[in-house]
Coordinates of C-alpha atoms in Angstrom, one line a residue:
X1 CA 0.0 0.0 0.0
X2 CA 1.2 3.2 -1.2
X3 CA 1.8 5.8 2.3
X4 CA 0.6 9.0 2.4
X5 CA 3.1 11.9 2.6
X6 CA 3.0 12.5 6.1
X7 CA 3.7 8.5 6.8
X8 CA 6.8 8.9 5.0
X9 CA 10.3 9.5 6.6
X10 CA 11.8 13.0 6.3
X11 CA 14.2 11.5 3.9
X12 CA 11.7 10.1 1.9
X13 CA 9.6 13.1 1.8
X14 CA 12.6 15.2 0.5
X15 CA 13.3 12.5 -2.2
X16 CA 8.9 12.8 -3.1
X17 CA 9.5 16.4 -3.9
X18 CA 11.8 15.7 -7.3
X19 CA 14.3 18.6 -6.4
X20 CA 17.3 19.2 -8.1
X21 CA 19.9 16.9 -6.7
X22 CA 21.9 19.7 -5.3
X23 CA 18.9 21.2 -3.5
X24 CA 17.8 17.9 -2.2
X25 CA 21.3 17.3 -0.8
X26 CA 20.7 20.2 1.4
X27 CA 17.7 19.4 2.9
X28 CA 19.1 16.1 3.9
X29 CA 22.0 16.9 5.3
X30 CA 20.2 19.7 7.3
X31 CA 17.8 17.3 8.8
X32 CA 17.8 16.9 13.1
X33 CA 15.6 13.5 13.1
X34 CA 14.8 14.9 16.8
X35 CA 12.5 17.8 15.3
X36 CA 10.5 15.5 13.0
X37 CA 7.8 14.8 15.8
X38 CA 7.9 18.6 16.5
X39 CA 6.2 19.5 13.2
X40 CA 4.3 17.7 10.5
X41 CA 5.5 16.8 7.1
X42 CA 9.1 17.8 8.7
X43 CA 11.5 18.5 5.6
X44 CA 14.7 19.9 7.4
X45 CA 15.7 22.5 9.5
X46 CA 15.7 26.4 8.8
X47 CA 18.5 28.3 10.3
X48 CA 18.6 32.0 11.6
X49 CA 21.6 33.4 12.8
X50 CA 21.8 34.0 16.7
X51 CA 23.9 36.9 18.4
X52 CA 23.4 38.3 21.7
X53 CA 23.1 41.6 23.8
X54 CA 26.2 41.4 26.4
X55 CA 25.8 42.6 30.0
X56 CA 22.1 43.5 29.7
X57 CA 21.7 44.9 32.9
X58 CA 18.0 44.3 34.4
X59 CA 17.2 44.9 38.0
X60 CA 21.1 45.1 39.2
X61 CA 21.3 41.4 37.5
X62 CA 23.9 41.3 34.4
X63 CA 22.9 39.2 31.2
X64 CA 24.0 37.6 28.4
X65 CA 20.6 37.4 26.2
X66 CA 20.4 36.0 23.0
X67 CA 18.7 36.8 20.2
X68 CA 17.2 35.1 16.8
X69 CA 16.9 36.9 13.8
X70 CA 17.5 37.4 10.4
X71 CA 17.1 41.5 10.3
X72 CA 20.8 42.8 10.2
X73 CA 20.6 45.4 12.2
X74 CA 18.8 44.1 14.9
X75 CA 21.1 42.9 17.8
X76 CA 23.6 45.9 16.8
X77 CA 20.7 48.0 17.9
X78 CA 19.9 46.4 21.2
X79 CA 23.1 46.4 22.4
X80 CA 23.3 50.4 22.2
X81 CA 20.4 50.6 23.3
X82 CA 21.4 48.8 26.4
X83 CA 25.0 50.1 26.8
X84 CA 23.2 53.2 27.1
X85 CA 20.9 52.5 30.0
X86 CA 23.7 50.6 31.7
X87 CA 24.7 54.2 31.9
X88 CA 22.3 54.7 34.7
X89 CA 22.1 51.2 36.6
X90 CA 20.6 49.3 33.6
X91 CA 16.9 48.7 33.4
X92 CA 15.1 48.2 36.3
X93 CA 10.9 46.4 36.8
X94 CA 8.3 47.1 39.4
X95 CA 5.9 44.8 41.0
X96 CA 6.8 40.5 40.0
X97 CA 4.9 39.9 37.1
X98 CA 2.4 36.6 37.1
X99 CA 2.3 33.4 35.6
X100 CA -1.3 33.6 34.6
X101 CA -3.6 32.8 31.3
X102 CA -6.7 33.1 30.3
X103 CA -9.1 30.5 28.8
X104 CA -12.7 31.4 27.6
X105 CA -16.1 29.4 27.3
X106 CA -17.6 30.9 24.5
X107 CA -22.0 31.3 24.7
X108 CA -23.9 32.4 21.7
X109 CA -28.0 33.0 22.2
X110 CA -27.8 32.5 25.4
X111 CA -30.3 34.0 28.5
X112 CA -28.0 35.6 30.7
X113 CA -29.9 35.4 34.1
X114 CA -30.2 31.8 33.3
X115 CA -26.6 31.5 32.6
X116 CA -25.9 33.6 35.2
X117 CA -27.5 31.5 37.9
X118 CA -25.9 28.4 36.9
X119 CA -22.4 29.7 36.6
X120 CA -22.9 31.0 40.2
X121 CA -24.6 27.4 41.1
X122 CA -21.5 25.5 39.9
X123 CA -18.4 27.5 41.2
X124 CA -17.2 24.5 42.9
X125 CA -17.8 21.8 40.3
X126 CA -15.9 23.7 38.3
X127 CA -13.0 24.1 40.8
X128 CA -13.1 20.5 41.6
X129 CA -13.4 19.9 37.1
X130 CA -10.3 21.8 36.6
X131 CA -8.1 20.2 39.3
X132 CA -9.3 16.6 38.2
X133 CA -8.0 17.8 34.5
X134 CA -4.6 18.8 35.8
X135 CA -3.7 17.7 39.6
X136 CA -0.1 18.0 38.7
X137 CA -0.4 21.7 37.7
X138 CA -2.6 22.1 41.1
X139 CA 0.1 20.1 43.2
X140 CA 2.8 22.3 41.8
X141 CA 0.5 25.6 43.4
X142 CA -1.1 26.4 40.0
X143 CA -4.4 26.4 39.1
X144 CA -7.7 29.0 38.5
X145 CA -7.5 31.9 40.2
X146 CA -10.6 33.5 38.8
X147 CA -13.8 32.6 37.6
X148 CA -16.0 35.4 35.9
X149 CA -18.9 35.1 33.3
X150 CA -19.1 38.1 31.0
X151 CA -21.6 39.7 28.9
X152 CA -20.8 40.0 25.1
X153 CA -22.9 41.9 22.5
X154 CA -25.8 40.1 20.6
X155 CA -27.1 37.6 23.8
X156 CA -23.6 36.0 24.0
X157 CA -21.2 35.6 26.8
X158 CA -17.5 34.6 28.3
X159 CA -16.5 32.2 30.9
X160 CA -13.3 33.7 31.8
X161 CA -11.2 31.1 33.9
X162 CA -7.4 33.0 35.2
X163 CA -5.4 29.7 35.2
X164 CA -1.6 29.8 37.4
X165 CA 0.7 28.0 35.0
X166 CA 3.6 28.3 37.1
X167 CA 6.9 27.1 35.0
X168 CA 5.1 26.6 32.0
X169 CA 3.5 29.0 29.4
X170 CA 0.1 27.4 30.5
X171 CA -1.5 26.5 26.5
X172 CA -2.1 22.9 27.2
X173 CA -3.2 22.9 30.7
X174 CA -5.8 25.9 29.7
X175 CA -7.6 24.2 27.1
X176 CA -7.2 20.8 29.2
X177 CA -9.3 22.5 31.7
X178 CA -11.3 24.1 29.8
X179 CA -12.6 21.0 28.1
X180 CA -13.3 19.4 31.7
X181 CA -14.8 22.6 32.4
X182 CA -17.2 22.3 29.8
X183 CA -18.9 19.3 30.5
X184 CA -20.6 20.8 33.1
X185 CA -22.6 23.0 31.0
X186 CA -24.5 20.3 29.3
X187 CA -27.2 22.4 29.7
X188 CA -25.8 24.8 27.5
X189 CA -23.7 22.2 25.0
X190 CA -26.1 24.1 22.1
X191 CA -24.6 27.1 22.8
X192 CA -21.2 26.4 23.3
X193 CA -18.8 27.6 20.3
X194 CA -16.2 27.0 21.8
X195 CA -13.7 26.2 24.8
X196 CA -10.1 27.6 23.8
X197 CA -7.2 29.5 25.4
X198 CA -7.4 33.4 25.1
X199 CA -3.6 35.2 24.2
X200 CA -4.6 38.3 25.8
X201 CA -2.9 38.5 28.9
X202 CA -4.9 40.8 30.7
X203 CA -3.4 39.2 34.0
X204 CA 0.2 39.0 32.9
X205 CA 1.3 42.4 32.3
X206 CA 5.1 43.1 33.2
X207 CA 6.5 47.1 32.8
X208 CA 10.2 47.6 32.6
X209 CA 12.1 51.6 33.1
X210 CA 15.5 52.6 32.2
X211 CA 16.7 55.6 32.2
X212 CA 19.4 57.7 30.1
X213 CA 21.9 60.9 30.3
X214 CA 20.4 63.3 28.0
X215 CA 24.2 64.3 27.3
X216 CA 24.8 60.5 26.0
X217 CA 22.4 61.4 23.2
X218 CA 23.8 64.2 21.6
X219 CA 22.0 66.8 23.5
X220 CA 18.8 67.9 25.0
X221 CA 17.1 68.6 21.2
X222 CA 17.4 65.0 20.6
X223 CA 16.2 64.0 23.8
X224 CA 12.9 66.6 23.2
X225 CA 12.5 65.0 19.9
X226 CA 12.8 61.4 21.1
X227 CA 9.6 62.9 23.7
X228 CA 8.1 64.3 20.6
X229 CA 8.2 61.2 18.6
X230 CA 7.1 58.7 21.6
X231 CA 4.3 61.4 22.1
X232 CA 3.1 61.3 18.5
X233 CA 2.8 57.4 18.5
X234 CA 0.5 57.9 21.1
X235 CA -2.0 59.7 19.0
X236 CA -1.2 58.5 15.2
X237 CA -1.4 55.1 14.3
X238 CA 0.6 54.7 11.7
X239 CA 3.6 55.9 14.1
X240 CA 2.7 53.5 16.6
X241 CA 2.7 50.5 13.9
X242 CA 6.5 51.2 13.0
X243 CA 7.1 52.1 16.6
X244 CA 5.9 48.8 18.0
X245 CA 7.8 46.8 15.1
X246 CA 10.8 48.5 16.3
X247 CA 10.2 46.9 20.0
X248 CA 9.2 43.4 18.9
X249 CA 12.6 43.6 16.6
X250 CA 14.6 42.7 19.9
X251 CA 11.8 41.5 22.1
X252 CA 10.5 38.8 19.7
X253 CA 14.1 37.6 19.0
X254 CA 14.6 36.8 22.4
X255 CA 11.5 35.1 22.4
X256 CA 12.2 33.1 19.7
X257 CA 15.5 32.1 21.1
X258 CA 14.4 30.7 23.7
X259 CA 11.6 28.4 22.1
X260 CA 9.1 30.2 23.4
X261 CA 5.7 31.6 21.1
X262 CA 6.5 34.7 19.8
X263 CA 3.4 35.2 17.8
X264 CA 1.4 34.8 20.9
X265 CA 3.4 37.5 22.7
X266 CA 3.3 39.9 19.5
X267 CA -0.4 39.1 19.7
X268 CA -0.8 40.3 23.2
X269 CA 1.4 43.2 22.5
X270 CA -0.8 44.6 19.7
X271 CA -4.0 44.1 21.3
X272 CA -2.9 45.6 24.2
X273 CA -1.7 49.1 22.3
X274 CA -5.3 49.3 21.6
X275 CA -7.0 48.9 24.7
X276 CA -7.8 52.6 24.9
X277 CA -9.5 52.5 21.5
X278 CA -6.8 53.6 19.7
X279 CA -3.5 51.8 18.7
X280 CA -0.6 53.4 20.2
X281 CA 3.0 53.0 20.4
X282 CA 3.6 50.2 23.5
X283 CA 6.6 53.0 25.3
X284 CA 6.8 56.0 26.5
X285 CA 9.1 58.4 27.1
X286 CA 9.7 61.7 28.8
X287 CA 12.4 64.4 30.7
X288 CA 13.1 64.0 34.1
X289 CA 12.5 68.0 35.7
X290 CA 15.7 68.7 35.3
X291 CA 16.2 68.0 31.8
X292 CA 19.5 65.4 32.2
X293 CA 17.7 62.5 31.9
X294 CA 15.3 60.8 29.3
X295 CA 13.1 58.1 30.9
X296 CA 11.6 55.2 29.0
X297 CA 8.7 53.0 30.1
X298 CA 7.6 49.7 28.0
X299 CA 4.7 47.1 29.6
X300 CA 2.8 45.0 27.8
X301 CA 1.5 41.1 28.2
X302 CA 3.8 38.6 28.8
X303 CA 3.2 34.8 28.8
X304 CA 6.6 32.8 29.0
X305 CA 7.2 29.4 29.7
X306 CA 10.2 27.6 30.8
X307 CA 9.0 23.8 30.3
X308 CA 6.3 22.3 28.3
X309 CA 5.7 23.6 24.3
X310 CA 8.3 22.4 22.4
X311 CA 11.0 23.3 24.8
X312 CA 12.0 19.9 25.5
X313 CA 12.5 19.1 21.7
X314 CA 14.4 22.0 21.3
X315 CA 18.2 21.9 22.6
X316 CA 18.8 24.9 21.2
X317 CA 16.5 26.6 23.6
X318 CA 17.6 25.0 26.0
X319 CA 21.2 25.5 25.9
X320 CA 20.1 29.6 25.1
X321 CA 18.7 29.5 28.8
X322 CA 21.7 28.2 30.3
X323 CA 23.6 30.7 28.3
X324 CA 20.7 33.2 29.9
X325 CA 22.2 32.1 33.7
X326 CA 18.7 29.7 34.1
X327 CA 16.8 32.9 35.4
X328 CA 13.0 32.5 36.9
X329 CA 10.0 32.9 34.8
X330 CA 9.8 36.7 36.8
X331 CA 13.3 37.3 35.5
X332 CA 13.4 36.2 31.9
X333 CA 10.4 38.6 31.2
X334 CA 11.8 41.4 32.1
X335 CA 14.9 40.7 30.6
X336 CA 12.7 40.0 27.2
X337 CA 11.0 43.4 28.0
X338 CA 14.1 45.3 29.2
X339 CA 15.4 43.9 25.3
X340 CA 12.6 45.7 23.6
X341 CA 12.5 48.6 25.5
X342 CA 16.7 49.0 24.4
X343 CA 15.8 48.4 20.8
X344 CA 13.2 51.3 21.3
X345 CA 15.5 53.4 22.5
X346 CA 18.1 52.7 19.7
X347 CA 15.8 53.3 17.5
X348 CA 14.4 56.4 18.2
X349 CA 17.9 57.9 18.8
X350 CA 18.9 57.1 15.4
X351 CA 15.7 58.5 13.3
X352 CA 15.6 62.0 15.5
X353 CA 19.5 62.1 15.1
X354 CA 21.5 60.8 12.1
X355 CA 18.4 58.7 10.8
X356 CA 17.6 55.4 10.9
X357 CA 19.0 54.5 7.1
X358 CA 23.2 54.9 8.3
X359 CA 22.9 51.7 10.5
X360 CA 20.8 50.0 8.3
X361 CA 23.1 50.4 4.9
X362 CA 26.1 49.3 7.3
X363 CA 24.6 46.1 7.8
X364 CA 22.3 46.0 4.2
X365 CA 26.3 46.6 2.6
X366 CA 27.2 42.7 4.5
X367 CA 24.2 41.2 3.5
X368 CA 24.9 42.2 -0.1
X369 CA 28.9 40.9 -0.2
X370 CA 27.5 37.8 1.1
X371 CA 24.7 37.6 -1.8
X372 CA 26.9 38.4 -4.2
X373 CA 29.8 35.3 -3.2
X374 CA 32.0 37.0 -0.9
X375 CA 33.7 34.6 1.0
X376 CA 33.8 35.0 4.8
X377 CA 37.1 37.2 4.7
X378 CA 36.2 38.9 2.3
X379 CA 33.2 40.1 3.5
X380 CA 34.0 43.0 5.6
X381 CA 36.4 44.7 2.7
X382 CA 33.7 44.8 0.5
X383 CA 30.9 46.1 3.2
X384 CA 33.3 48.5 4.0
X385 CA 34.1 49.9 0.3
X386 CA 30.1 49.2 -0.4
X387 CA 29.2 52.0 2.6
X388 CA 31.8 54.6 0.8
X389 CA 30.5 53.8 -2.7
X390 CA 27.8 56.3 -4.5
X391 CA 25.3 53.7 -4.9
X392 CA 24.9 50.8 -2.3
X393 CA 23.3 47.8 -4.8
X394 CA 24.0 44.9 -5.9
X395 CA 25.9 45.4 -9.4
X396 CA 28.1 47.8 -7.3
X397 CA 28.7 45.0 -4.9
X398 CA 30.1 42.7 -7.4
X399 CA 32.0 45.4 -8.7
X400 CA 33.9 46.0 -5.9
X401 CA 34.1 42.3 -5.2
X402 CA 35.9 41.9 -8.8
X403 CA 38.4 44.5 -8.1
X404 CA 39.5 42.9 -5.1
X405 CA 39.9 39.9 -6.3
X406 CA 41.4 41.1 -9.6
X407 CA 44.2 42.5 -7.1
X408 CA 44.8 39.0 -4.9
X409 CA 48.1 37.9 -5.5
X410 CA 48.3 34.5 -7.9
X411 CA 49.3 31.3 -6.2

């Protein structure tokens, strides 16, 4: 009997496809037969590179963080965004942040008295439901902390459960609940859409401050027109778009490097810059009195987990939290957030200053001696020569990288 595609082995799927032998090759040989029960249909692995942000400095704690990504001048920001906070003590957080998610029970055409009642009737079946689903997660001192029905437009409503998903970022033993949950309301099993997790965070908000010497800047205009542009994000959405991106640039790279779901936390992040009913810019910054110091401010949603997912697939991720110093699920958050607040602040420092396009063409100048065959040591001569050209493209690229090697001395 002929299998299906996804009965076959990775190597057999990449020989199904018909690829050019020497893309086939690569596929195979990038293979990690660990990952093939992570994903389905595996092929073979996609690489990013991986850098870091040295001596990020959060809460009088020093850091090596990493980061994932393929934008060039990502972690080049970050860092100088962070060397200059370290300028005054680094980043510091406020209150702990919690390990809590939400999960929803979704009514449609529903009677809400009726509802009402019964949700009120069956507090503790649903207590004693959710703690039969997971007894380990309740022996471990997790488990709901809230229960809350909630009107929704057009005779619908939400049961809200809070779940406490200590180590873990919590999406399994959610839904696991809510399913258990659920059976309780056969009542109601008509009206059900739906029991599912909810990405919102409401309960999981984390805020991060660091502040910076106005002198480090290049003067107090730039630090009034770093207040300016924070200030206009907060009323124009189309700012606070670019603005954001700029923040999830370092914060989602972190994420990613350590395994964790960063399209859940950009998610969060998003829908919580329009809470107010307009989407604004997730920071904010302002002058101290004085005028010596800027101060930046970034909170937002923030659901992390340090087992379960596909942590324990991933050695990667693993390894990236060791090379993290194994910090608490309170502590990698606001190391994530302290990231995205420094790539904010690099950010806006280079658009109010020397503008935002410098940086990028160093790194764009790199990317293009690599696309156009450099070889690893050759790679910085031409980025170099590439920045001091007239035109930073391609053709020039290959240009340059002809002369040099027109110029290499003959074996």
């Amino acid at each position: 009997m002929t299998k299906k595609f996804y009965e076959l082995s990775p190597a057999d799927r990449v020989k199904a496809l018909s690829l050019s032998p020497v893309l086939e090759q690569r596929f195979l040989d990038q293979q990690n037969l660990y990952h093939q029960d992570l994903v389905e249909n595996y092929l073979t692995d996609f690489s990013l590179p991986e850098g870091m942000v040295k001596d990020a400095v959060v809460d009088g704690q020093k850091y090596q963080v990493p980061l994932v990504t393929e934008e060039p001048s990502v972690i080049a920001a970050a860092n100088n965004g962070m060397r200059l906070f370290r300028m005054k003590g680094g980043v510091k957080s406020g209150e702990p942040s919690h390990a809590l998610l939400g999960g929803q029970i979704i009514f449609n055409q529903i009677k809400w008295d009726e509802l009402s009642e019964f949700v009120e009737n069956h507090r503790g079946e649903i207590e004693e439901q959710a703690q039969l689903a997971k007894p380990s997660l309740y022996a471990r001192g997790g488990g709901i902390r809230s229960i809350n029905l909630r009107k929704v437009p057009g005779n619908r409503a939400s049961l809200d459960l809070t779940v406490e998903t200590g180590l873990a970022m919590g999406a399994n033993a959610v839904n696991t609940i809510l399913e258990a949950v659920k059976t309780i309301f056969v009542p109601y099993a008509e009206q059900i859409l739906a029991a599912i997790l909810t990405n919102a965070g409401h309960d999981s908000v984390v805020t991060v401050r660091g502040q910076v010497p106005v002198d480090s800047l290049g003067g107090l205009d730039i630090a009034k027109k770093i207040v300016a542009l924070s200030d206009f994000a907060k009323v124009d959405t189309d700012r606070a778009v670019t603005e954001n991106k700029g923040i999830f640039n370092g914060l989602s790279a972190v994420v990613l490097a350590l395994g964790n779901d960063w399209r859940a936390v950009e998610a969060a992040g998003h829908a919580y810059a329009a809470r107010q009913g307009l989407y604004q810019s997730l920071s904010t910054w302002q002058l101290s009195a004085d005028e010596k110091t800027l101060l930046g401010e970034l909170s937002l949603p923030l659901n992390i987990g340090l087992v379960g997912g596909g942590l324990a697939g991933l050695q990667q991720a693993q390894d990236n939290f060791k090379l993290l110093g194994q910090p608490t699920v309170d502590e990698v958050k606001k190391v994530i957030l302290a990231i995205g607040l420094s790539s904010n602040l690099a950010a806006l420092k280079a658009i109010t200053s020397q503008g935002i396009q410098a940086g990028h063409m160093r790194m764009q100048a790199r990317t293009l001696a690599i696309q156009v065959g450099a070889r690893p040591d050759e790679v910085q001569w031409v980025a170099e020569r590439l920045v001091a050209a007239v035109r930073i493209d391609e053709q020039t690229a290959k240009e340059i990288l002809g002369d040099l090697r027109n110029h290499e001395p003959k074996a």
